[in-house]
């Protein structure tokens, strides 16, 4: 019997569950709600078949350090009426700041602080209105900022961040006749920091911004050596480590709240709101994580498939990087579940499965068919049923809440992922070394970006049937974001993965193809990341046909990749830095 468009929406089907009742996804919606017929699906496993076992590889990943007992013991805290009322009052007082002054610098500094403190989502309409006004009168505004590098840089960055195509010519006043930036600017610390941050929003052809980045970086490094004020040294070091454009916003917020609190001229109400709001949102995350941990434990993949990485908490952390606002709980749930399954699939294809098994598994996912499942070995049956049921759980929830059938899009993205995994498995088993272009044509899919971004788009707040029809497989921003993620992953993990017996990565492909050293290959990959990032940024500000929700998540996906892989494999290895990030963002509240 073929699988229905939706499998069980409430209980994961394990190999021993027998019959379960299935709501049909293509149910009719009426004014009284969803009317669904019930069907039965049986998952059978023949455990009596005796076959020779293929040789299995072992990845030897570290054990999970955040198990279910740890997560369930987390203190979710309680915010009483007094603190809830305080947050409401502070939001009103902070909102009033938008009308306190019409001075451009005051307004843009306020917007910047709201964003970095993580509370801008409360004031989205006010921020959009202010930036729209500034953009519509940008020529006039530029005259007021003629000699103010900080204000000019801040306006440019905020406009680009919010999708306004501000011209890089806004910086011409700060350049000499020969085109170089004026040497007198080098002592303007605030101007240098903001010019540096703005320069990373360059698109292709904006050489003046590339020059601005080199100029600002050089002088910030020089100035930082002579800074006396500790907080300013800390700020410069933080910026030089990684610019705002490439940071995971929520992790930066946790750092910035501590830094902002030490400012002499801080706004006390804004600081208090940021701390209360951070703790309030963190409590939401803890409750969600407990629910997800129960789901993951009941699913049993972490216990049954011991060769695979068990990384629920890390997967949830990634998703916060893409969807941190409280209202995006449905996105967080769907994408965390998908990420956990991606990890398991990745380890089946990369480490454990034989080529014959992988071909059968890929065919079963492509067909989404119960009959195909019966041909699989038991460990694959466990995995594929978890995949089918979790995917259909997500689809059912969207059908009930939005009246939209997203199962075709989800199925397509999972099938594409497995096909890409299979191509790489065949390369490994045959010893084939692809060209860099050939590798990347598959690897941008195998990094799982299309699965994640399809999940994000299909579970977004405003998803409709019309929006689904507009989702081509795959928009440029999906490909670009995924490619950036793949290249960052390769820079951090390729050596360890090759030692485990994985397929050659972009670095090895380029070394083999061009006959160059690893150092030269790594530099080429970094240059590719810069180039693709510029194309991505241009498409985000110039292509109005791409949904804003998709642009936003696509940007955050490749930001999160840089965060995860900046210093180490922050996913597979669970290093000290990653543990500290998890603790500060998910487990420890900010002292009030």
Tab-separated table of N, CA and C in Angstrom, residues 54-163:
chain	number	residue	atom	x	y	z
A	54	UNK	N	27.582	-6.051	5.605
A	54	UNK	CA	28.681	-5.332	4.956
A	54	UNK	C	29.630	-4.751	5.997
A	55	UNK	N	30.820	-4.432	5.555
A	55	UNK	CA	31.802	-3.813	6.433
A	55	UNK	C	31.360	-2.389	6.750
A	56	UNK	N	31.272	-2.077	8.040
A	56	UNK	CA	30.814	-0.751	8.469
A	56	UNK	C	31.997	0.111	8.898
A	57	UNK	N	31.914	1.396	8.569
A	57	UNK	CA	32.910	2.335	9.068
A	57	UNK	C	32.436	2.928	10.394
A	58	UNK	N	33.338	3.506	11.145
A	58	UNK	CA	32.998	4.149	12.415
A	58	UNK	C	33.579	5.556	12.429
A	59	UNK	N	32.729	6.546	12.756
A	59	UNK	CA	33.193	7.932	12.783
A	59	UNK	C	33.759	8.328	14.137
A	60	UNK	N	33.379	7.619	15.199
A	60	UNK	CA	33.879	7.893	16.556
A	60	UNK	C	33.610	9.328	16.991
A	61	UNK	N	32.360	9.772	16.815
A	61	UNK	CA	31.995	11.105	17.287
A	61	UNK	C	31.901	11.111	18.811
A	62	UNK	N	32.190	12.246	19.456
A	62	UNK	CA	32.008	12.336	20.911
A	62	UNK	C	30.545	12.105	21.293
A	63	UNK	N	30.332	11.583	22.490
A	63	UNK	CA	28.981	11.351	22.979
A	63	UNK	C	28.264	12.681	23.213
A	64	UNK	N	26.950	12.644	23.130
A	64	UNK	CA	26.131	13.811	23.410
A	64	UNK	C	26.291	14.224	24.873
A	65	UNK	N	26.530	15.507	25.116
A	65	UNK	CA	26.710	15.971	26.493
A	65	UNK	C	25.450	16.613	27.066
A	66	UNK	N	24.410	16.770	26.232
A	66	UNK	CA	23.158	17.367	26.703
A	66	UNK	C	22.049	16.320	26.563
A	67	UNK	N	21.998	15.345	27.447
A	67	UNK	CA	21.003	14.286	27.298
A	67	UNK	C	19.645	14.726	27.835
A	68	UNK	N	18.645	13.855	27.673
A	68	UNK	CA	17.274	14.218	28.036
A	68	UNK	C	17.143	14.518	29.522
A	69	UNK	N	17.821	13.775	30.361
A	69	UNK	CA	17.712	14.018	31.803
A	69	UNK	C	18.241	15.404	32.166
A	70	UNK	N	19.313	15.836	31.491
A	70	UNK	CA	19.852	17.175	31.731
A	70	UNK	C	18.833	18.236	31.303
A	71	UNK	N	18.261	18.039	30.121
A	71	UNK	CA	17.328	19.030	29.577
A	71	UNK	C	16.059	19.114	30.416
A	72	UNK	N	15.510	17.962	30.813
A	72	UNK	CA	14.272	17.979	31.587
A	72	UNK	C	14.476	18.597	32.964
A	73	UNK	N	15.716	18.612	33.448
A	73	UNK	CA	16.000	19.193	34.767
A	73	UNK	C	16.227	20.704	34.708
A	74	UNK	N	16.208	21.286	33.509
A	74	UNK	CA	16.425	22.727	33.384
A	74	UNK	C	15.335	23.503	34.113
A	75	UNK	N	15.741	24.581	34.739
A	75	UNK	CA	14.787	25.464	35.410
A	75	UNK	C	14.281	26.490	34.408
A	76	UNK	N	13.017	26.373	34.048
A	76	UNK	CA	12.447	27.289	33.054
A	76	UNK	C	12.148	28.663	33.642
A	77	UNK	N	12.197	28.766	34.952
A	77	UNK	CA	11.949	30.062	35.559
A	77	UNK	C	10.490	30.464	35.458
A	78	UNK	N	10.179	31.529	36.108
A	78	UNK	CA	8.800	32.023	36.080
A	78	UNK	C	8.841	33.536	36.122
A	79	UNK	N	8.156	34.155	35.206
A	79	UNK	CA	8.080	35.604	35.174
A	79	UNK	C	6.694	36.018	35.662
A	80	UNK	N	6.656	36.594	36.832
A	80	UNK	CA	5.387	36.970	37.436
A	80	UNK	C	4.770	38.195	36.789
A	81	UNK	N	3.583	38.548	37.265
A	81	UNK	CA	2.848	39.689	36.712
A	81	UNK	C	3.649	40.980	36.823
A	82	UNK	N	4.422	41.099	37.901
A	82	UNK	CA	5.187	42.327	38.108
A	82	UNK	C	6.200	42.543	36.993
A	83	UNK	N	6.940	41.483	36.629
A	83	UNK	CA	7.939	41.622	35.562
A	83	UNK	C	7.284	41.732	34.190
A	84	UNK	N	6.175	41.027	33.984
A	84	UNK	CA	5.451	41.143	32.713
A	84	UNK	C	4.981	42.575	32.519
A	85	UNK	N	4.445	43.172	33.568
A	85	UNK	CA	3.989	44.563	33.491
A	85	UNK	C	5.161	45.521	33.299
A	86	UNK	N	6.299	45.187	33.911
A	86	UNK	CA	7.482	46.031	33.737
A	86	UNK	C	7.950	46.011	32.284
A	87	UNK	N	7.949	44.834	31.656
A	87	UNK	CA	8.329	44.736	30.245
A	87	UNK	C	7.388	45.561	29.386
A	88	UNK	N	6.088	45.447	29.649
A	88	UNK	CA	5.101	46.203	28.868
A	88	UNK	C	5.335	47.704	29.011
A	89	UNK	N	5.586	48.154	30.242
A	89	UNK	CA	5.818	49.580	30.480
A	89	UNK	C	7.108	50.049	29.813
A	90	UNK	N	8.160	49.236	29.908
A	90	UNK	CA	9.434	49.601	29.284
A	90	UNK	C	9.314	49.674	27.767
A	91	UNK	N	8.559	48.772	27.173
A	91	UNK	CA	8.346	48.811	25.720
A	91	UNK	C	7.665	50.111	25.317
A	92	UNK	N	6.710	50.557	26.111
A	92	UNK	CA	6.031	51.819	25.812
A	92	UNK	C	7.000	52.992	25.916
A	93	UNK	N	7.835	52.987	26.957
A	93	UNK	CA	8.783	54.088	27.152
A	93	UNK	C	9.858	54.100	26.067
A	94	UNK	N	10.348	52.920	25.694
A	94	UNK	CA	11.353	52.848	24.627
A	94	UNK	C	10.735	53.245	23.292
A	95	UNK	N	9.497	52.830	23.047
A	95	UNK	CA	8.819	53.212	21.814
A	95	UNK	C	8.678	54.715	21.684
A	96	UNK	N	8.551	55.389	22.822
A	96	UNK	CA	8.420	56.840	22.812
A	96	UNK	C	9.701	57.522	22.350
A	97	UNK	N	10.832	56.832	22.463
A	97	UNK	CA	12.113	57.415	22.066
A	97	UNK	C	12.146	57.768	20.581
A	98	UNK	N	11.337	57.084	19.772
A	98	UNK	CA	11.336	57.355	18.332
A	98	UNK	C	10.853	58.768	18.015
A	99	UNK	N	10.038	59.322	18.887
A	99	UNK	CA	9.505	60.666	18.625
A	99	UNK	C	10.178	61.735	19.479
A	100	UNK	N	11.180	61.339	20.276
A	100	UNK	CA	11.847	62.310	21.149
A	100	UNK	C	12.736	63.276	20.383
A	101	UNK	N	13.261	62.838	19.252
A	101	UNK	CA	14.156	63.698	18.480
A	101	UNK	C	14.045	63.359	16.997
A	102	UNK	N	14.134	64.379	16.166
A	102	UNK	CA	14.120	64.174	14.720
A	102	UNK	C	15.538	64.156	14.142
A	103	UNK	N	16.532	64.273	14.984
A	103	UNK	CA	17.921	64.262	14.525
A	103	UNK	C	18.269	62.885	13.958
A	104	UNK	N	18.843	62.880	12.760
A	104	UNK	CA	19.140	61.630	12.062
A	104	UNK	C	20.037	60.722	12.891
A	105	UNK	N	21.126	61.258	13.428
A	105	UNK	CA	22.068	60.429	14.172
A	105	UNK	C	21.400	59.792	15.383
A	106	UNK	N	20.558	60.542	16.081
A	106	UNK	CA	19.848	59.993	17.248
A	106	UNK	C	18.970	58.817	16.829
A	107	UNK	N	18.236	58.981	15.739
A	107	UNK	CA	17.306	57.941	15.291
A	107	UNK	C	18.038	56.672	14.858
A	108	UNK	N	19.110	56.832	14.099
A	108	UNK	CA	19.791	55.631	13.601
A	108	UNK	C	20.586	54.937	14.713
A	109	UNK	N	21.106	55.719	15.660
A	109	UNK	CA	21.774	55.088	16.809
A	109	UNK	C	20.776	54.290	17.640
A	110	UNK	N	19.569	54.818	17.790
A	110	UNK	CA	18.520	54.104	18.524
A	110	UNK	C	18.178	52.794	17.826
A	111	UNK	N	17.985	52.844	16.516
A	111	UNK	CA	17.663	51.625	15.758
A	111	UNK	C	18.788	50.605	15.888
A	112	UNK	N	20.021	51.078	15.769
A	112	UNK	CA	21.170	50.174	15.865
A	112	UNK	C	21.241	49.517	17.245
A	113	UNK	N	21.013	50.291	18.293
A	113	UNK	CA	21.056	49.731	19.646
A	113	UNK	C	19.916	48.745	19.873
A	114	UNK	N	18.731	49.056	19.376
A	114	UNK	CA	17.603	48.129	19.501
A	114	UNK	C	17.926	46.793	18.840
A	115	UNK	N	18.549	46.859	17.663
A	115	UNK	CA	18.888	45.626	16.945
A	115	UNK	C	19.944	44.824	17.695
A	116	UNK	N	20.991	45.483	18.127
A	116	UNK	CA	22.074	44.756	18.778
A	116	UNK	C	21.677	44.245	20.164
A	117	UNK	N	20.728	44.903	20.809
A	117	UNK	CA	20.236	44.452	22.108
A	117	UNK	C	19.155	43.380	21.980
A	118	UNK	N	18.751	43.074	20.747
A	118	UNK	CA	17.826	41.971	20.521
A	118	UNK	C	16.368	42.281	20.765
A	119	UNK	N	15.996	43.553	20.824
A	119	UNK	CA	14.591	43.901	21.081
A	119	UNK	C	13.956	44.649	19.914
A	120	UNK	N	14.641	44.737	18.790
A	120	UNK	CA	14.098	45.462	17.638
A	120	UNK	C	12.811	44.831	17.127
A	121	UNK	N	12.616	43.524	17.361
A	121	UNK	CA	11.417	42.858	16.853
A	121	UNK	C	10.143	43.413	17.478
A	122	UNK	N	10.257	44.100	18.605
A	122	UNK	CA	9.088	44.735	19.223
A	122	UNK	C	8.709	46.031	18.506
A	123	UNK	N	9.623	46.572	17.697
A	123	UNK	CA	9.425	47.899	17.104
A	123	UNK	C	9.634	47.874	15.591
A	124	UNK	N	9.239	46.795	14.950
A	124	UNK	CA	9.508	46.631	13.522
A	124	UNK	C	8.837	47.706	12.674
A	125	UNK	N	7.611	48.053	13.003
A	125	UNK	CA	6.896	49.064	12.208
A	125	UNK	C	7.562	50.427	12.336
A	126	UNK	N	7.913	50.803	13.561
A	126	UNK	CA	8.561	52.096	13.774
A	126	UNK	C	9.904	52.166	13.043
A	127	UNK	N	10.668	51.082	13.100
A	127	UNK	CA	11.980	51.053	12.445
A	127	UNK	C	11.831	51.154	10.934
A	128	UNK	N	10.886	50.408	10.378
A	128	UNK	CA	10.674	50.441	8.928
A	128	UNK	C	10.251	51.836	8.473
A	129	UNK	N	9.378	52.475	9.249
A	129	UNK	CA	8.921	53.822	8.895
A	129	UNK	C	10.079	54.814	8.905
A	130	UNK	N	10.913	54.753	9.931
A	130	UNK	CA	12.041	55.683	10.032
A	130	UNK	C	13.030	55.486	8.886
A	131	UNK	N	13.352	54.229	8.595
A	131	UNK	CA	14.317	53.962	7.528
A	131	UNK	C	13.747	54.302	6.155
A	132	UNK	N	12.459	54.084	5.964
A	132	UNK	CA	11.822	54.462	4.690
A	132	UNK	C	11.904	55.966	4.482
A	133	UNK	N	11.659	56.713	5.547
A	133	UNK	CA	11.737	58.173	5.466
A	133	UNK	C	13.155	58.624	5.139
A	134	UNK	N	14.129	58.023	5.798
A	134	UNK	CA	15.536	58.372	5.548
A	134	UNK	C	15.923	58.041	4.112
A	135	UNK	N	15.499	56.878	3.622
A	135	UNK	CA	15.871	56.461	2.268
A	135	UNK	C	15.238	57.371	1.216
A	136	UNK	N	13.985	57.751	1.439
A	136	UNK	CA	13.282	58.593	0.458
A	136	UNK	C	13.895	59.990	0.359
A	137	UNK	N	14.572	60.414	1.404
A	137	UNK	CA	15.214	61.735	1.372
A	137	UNK	C	16.724	61.601	1.556
A	138	UNK	N	17.283	60.531	0.980
A	138	UNK	CA	18.686	60.211	1.242
A	138	UNK	C	19.633	61.290	0.731
A	139	UNK	N	19.301	61.884	-0.416
A	139	UNK	CA	20.176	62.923	-0.965
A	139	UNK	C	20.244	64.114	-0.018
A	140	UNK	N	19.091	64.482	0.525
A	140	UNK	CA	19.043	65.587	1.486
A	140	UNK	C	19.729	65.193	2.791
A	141	UNK	N	19.484	63.950	3.212
A	141	UNK	CA	20.093	63.456	4.450
A	141	UNK	C	21.613	63.453	4.345
A	142	UNK	N	22.127	63.103	3.172
A	142	UNK	CA	23.581	63.021	2.972
A	142	UNK	C	24.252	64.368	3.193
A	143	UNK	N	23.538	65.453	2.864
A	143	UNK	CA	24.105	66.783	3.062
A	143	UNK	C	24.325	67.066	4.545
A	144	UNK	N	23.369	66.619	5.388
A	144	UNK	CA	23.505	66.824	6.832
A	144	UNK	C	24.642	65.980	7.410
A	145	UNK	N	24.942	64.867	6.750
A	145	UNK	CA	25.970	63.954	7.263
A	145	UNK	C	27.285	64.104	6.503
A	146	UNK	N	27.464	65.182	5.795
A	146	UNK	CA	28.557	65.332	4.836
A	146	UNK	C	29.921	64.980	5.418
A	147	UNK	N	30.197	65.402	6.636
A	147	UNK	CA	31.506	65.159	7.236
A	147	UNK	C	31.441	64.222	8.438
A	148	UNK	N	30.338	63.519	8.573
A	148	UNK	CA	30.141	62.623	9.718
A	148	UNK	C	30.239	61.177	9.236
A	149	UNK	N	31.424	60.588	9.375
A	149	UNK	CA	31.647	59.226	8.877
A	149	UNK	C	30.811	58.209	9.644
A	150	UNK	N	30.675	58.387	10.937
A	150	UNK	CA	29.880	57.453	11.734
A	150	UNK	C	28.435	57.434	11.256
A	151	UNK	N	27.821	58.615	11.148
A	151	UNK	CA	26.417	58.690	10.745
A	151	UNK	C	26.221	58.141	9.338
A	152	UNK	N	27.104	58.501	8.425
A	152	UNK	CA	26.996	58.032	7.043
A	152	UNK	C	27.094	56.512	6.970
A	153	UNK	N	28.066	55.961	7.672
A	153	UNK	CA	28.270	54.506	7.655
A	153	UNK	C	27.095	53.781	8.287
A	154	UNK	N	26.583	54.330	9.373
A	154	UNK	CA	25.471	53.698	10.079
A	154	UNK	C	24.204	53.728	9.237
A	155	UNK	N	23.926	54.862	8.596
A	155	UNK	CA	22.761	54.954	7.709
A	155	UNK	C	22.878	53.944	6.577
A	156	UNK	N	24.043	53.886	5.949
A	156	UNK	CA	24.245	52.957	4.834
A	156	UNK	C	24.016	51.515	5.272
A	157	UNK	N	24.618	51.130	6.389
A	157	UNK	CA	24.492	49.734	6.849
A	157	UNK	C	23.050	49.387	7.193
A	158	UNK	N	22.371	50.251	7.916
A	158	UNK	CA	20.995	49.950	8.319
A	158	UNK	C	20.065	49.875	7.114
A	159	UNK	N	20.263	50.765	6.146
A	159	UNK	CA	19.433	50.714	4.941
A	159	UNK	C	19.672	49.413	4.181
A	160	UNK	N	20.920	49.044	3.988
A	160	UNK	CA	21.221	47.790	3.280
A	160	UNK	C	20.668	46.585	4.057
A	161	UNK	N	20.811	46.589	5.370
A	161	UNK	CA	20.300	45.491	6.193
A	161	UNK	C	18.810	45.284	5.990
A	162	UNK	N	18.093	46.372	5.787
A	162	UNK	CA	16.633	46.303	5.687
A	162	UNK	C	16.140	46.311	4.242
A	163	UNK	N	17.030	46.047	3.303
A	163	UNK	CA	16.611	45.843	1.926
A	163	UNK	C	16.526	47.083	1.072
